[in-house]
C-alpha positions as a LaTeX table, in Angstrom:
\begin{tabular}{lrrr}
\hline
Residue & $x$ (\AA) & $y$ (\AA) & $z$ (\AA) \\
\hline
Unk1 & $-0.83$ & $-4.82$ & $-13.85$ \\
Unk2 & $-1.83$ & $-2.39$ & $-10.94$ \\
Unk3 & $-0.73$ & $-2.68$ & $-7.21$ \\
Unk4 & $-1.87$ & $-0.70$ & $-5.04$ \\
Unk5 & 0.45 & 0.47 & $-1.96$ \\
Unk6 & 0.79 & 2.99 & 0.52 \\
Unk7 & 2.16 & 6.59 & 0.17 \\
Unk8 & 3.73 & 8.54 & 2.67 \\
Unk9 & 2.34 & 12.00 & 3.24 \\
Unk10 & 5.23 & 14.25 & 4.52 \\
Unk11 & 4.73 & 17.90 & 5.78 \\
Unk12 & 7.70 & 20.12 & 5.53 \\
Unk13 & 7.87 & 22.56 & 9.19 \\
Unk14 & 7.56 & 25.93 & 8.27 \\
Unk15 & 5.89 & 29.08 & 10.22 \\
Unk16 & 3.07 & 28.62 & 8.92 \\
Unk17 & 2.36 & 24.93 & 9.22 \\
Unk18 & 3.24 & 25.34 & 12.86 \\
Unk19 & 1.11 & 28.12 & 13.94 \\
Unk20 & $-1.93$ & 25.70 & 12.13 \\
Unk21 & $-1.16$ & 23.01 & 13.97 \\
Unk22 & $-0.83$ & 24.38 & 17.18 \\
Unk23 & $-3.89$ & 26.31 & 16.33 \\
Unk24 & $-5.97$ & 22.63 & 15.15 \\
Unk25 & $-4.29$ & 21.48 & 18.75 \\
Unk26 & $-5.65$ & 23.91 & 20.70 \\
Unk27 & $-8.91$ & 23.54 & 18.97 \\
Unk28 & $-9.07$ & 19.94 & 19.57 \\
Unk29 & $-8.05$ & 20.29 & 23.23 \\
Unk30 & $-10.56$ & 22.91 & 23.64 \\
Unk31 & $-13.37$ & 20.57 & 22.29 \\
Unk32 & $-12.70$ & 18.04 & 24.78 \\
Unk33 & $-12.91$ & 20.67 & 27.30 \\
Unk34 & $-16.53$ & 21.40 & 26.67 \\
Unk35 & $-17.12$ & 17.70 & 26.19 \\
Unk36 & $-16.01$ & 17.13 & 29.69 \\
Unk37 & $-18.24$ & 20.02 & 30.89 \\
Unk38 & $-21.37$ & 18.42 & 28.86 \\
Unk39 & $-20.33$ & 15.23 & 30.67 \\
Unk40 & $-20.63$ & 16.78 & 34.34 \\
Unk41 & $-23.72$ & 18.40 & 33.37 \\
Unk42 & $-25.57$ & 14.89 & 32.12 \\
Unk43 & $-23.80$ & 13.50 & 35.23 \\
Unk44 & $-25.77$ & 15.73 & 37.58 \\
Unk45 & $-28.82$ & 16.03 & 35.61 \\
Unk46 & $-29.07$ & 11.80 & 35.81 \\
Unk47 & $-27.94$ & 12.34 & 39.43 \\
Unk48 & $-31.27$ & 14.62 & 40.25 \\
Unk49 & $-33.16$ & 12.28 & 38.15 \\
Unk50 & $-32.90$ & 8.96 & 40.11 \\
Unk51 & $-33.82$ & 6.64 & 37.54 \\
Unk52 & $-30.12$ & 5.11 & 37.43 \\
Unk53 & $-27.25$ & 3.72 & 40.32 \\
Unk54 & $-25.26$ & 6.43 & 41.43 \\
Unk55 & $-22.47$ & 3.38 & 41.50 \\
Unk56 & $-22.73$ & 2.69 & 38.07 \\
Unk57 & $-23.56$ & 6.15 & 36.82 \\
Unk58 & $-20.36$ & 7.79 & 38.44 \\
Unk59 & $-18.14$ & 4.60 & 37.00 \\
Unk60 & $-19.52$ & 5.49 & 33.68 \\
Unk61 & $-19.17$ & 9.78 & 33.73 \\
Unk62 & $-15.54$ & 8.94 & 35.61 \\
Unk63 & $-14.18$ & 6.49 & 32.50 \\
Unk64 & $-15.69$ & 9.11 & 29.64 \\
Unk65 & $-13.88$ & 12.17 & 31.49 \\
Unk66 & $-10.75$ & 10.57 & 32.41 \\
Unk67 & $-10.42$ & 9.01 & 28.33 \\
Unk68 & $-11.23$ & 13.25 & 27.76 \\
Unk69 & $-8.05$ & 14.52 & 29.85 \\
Unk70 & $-5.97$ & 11.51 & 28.77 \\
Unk71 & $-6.31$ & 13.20 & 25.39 \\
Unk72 & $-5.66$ & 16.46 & 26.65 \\
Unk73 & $-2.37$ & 15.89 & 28.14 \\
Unk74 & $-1.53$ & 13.85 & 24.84 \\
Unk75 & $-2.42$ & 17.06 & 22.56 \\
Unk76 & $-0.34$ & 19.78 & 25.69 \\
Unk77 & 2.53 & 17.51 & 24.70 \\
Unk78 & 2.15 & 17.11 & 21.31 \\
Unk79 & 2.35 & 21.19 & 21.69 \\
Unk80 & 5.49 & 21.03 & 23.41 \\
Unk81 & 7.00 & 18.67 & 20.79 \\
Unk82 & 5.57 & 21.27 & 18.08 \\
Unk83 & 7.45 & 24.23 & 19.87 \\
Unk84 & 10.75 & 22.31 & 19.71 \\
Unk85 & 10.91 & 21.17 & 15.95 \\
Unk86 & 13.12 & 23.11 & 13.76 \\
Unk87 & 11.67 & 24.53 & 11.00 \\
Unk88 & 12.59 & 22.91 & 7.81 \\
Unk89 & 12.14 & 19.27 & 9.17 \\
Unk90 & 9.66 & 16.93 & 7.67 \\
Unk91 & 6.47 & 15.62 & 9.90 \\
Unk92 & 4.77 & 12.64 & 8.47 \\
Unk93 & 1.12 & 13.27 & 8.34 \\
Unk94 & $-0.51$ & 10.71 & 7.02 \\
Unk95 & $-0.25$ & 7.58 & 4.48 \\
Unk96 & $-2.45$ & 7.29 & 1.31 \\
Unk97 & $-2.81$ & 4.74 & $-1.00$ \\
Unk98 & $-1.59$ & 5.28 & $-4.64$ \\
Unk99 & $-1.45$ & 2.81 & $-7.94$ \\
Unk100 & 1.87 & 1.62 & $-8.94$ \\
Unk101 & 2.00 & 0.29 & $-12.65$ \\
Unk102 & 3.89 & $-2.99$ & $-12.55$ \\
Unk103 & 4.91 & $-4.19$ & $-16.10$ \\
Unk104 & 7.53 & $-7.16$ & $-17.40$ \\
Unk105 & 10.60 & $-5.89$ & $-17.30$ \\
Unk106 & 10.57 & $-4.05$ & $-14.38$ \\
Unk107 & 12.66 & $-3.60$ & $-11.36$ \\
Unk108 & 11.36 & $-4.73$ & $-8.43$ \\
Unk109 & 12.69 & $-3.02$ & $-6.07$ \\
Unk110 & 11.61 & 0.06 & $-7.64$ \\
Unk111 & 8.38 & $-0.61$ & $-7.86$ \\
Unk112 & 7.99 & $-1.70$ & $-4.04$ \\
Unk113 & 10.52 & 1.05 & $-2.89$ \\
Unk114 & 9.13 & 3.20 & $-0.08$ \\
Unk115 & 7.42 & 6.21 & $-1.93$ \\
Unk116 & 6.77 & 10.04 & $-0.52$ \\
Unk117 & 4.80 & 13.11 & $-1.11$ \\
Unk118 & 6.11 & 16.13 & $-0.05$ \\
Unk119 & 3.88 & 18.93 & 1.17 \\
Unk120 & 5.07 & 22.58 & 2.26 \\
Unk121 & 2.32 & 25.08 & 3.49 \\
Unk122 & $-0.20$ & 22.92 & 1.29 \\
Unk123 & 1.34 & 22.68 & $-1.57$ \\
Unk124 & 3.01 & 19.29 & $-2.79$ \\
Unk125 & 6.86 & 20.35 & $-3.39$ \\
Unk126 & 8.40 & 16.88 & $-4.22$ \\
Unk127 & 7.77 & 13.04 & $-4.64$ \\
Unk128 & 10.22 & 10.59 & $-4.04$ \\
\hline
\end{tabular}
């Protein structure tokens, strides 16, 4: 029999891995930079047009920014955190779902132990 269960995806710290993910931060932050822009430019194109309440509108542009800079300060300290981590420590990146062959006989707590992949710079380097 199969079962399927989640897989931790572990990324070792090196050089490397840092200066990408500081890089895919800064990307990300800049992103919702320019989406904030595009949203104060719709905000005062809709304002010129007239055809909507001001009340309303400004609720609506005001909620959209503020969930944009929420997300900015989460990413400027997600930086800081990335600065401080030593290299050589594991991040988890993500969880993926794997089969597990399950046959009579086995143990069982091996077969539901917690399982890992090990990534450095890309590369898998270990599963546990």
């Amino acid at each position: 029999m199969k079962l399927i269960q989640t897989v931790e995806v572990r990324q070792i710290v090196t050089k490397r891995s840092k200066q990408e993910l500081a890089a895919a931060f800064l990307a990300r932050k800049q992103q919702l930079k320019r989406e904030c822009d595009q949203l104060r430019f719709e905000q005062k194109r809709m304002e010129k047009s007239g055809n909507y309440p001001p009340a309303l509108m400004k609720q609506y542009f005001a909620k959209e920014i503020d969930e944009r800079m929420e997300k900015m300060k989460l990413l400027e300290f997600q930086l800081e955190q990335l600065h401080m981590l030593p290299l050589g420590s594991e991040l988890k990146e993500r969880e993926v779902e794997a089969l597990v062959e399950v046959n009579v006989g086995d143990r069982w707590e091996e077969v539901t132990k917690t399982r890992a992949i090990i990534i450095e710079d890309g590369v898998v380097k270990e599963i546990r």
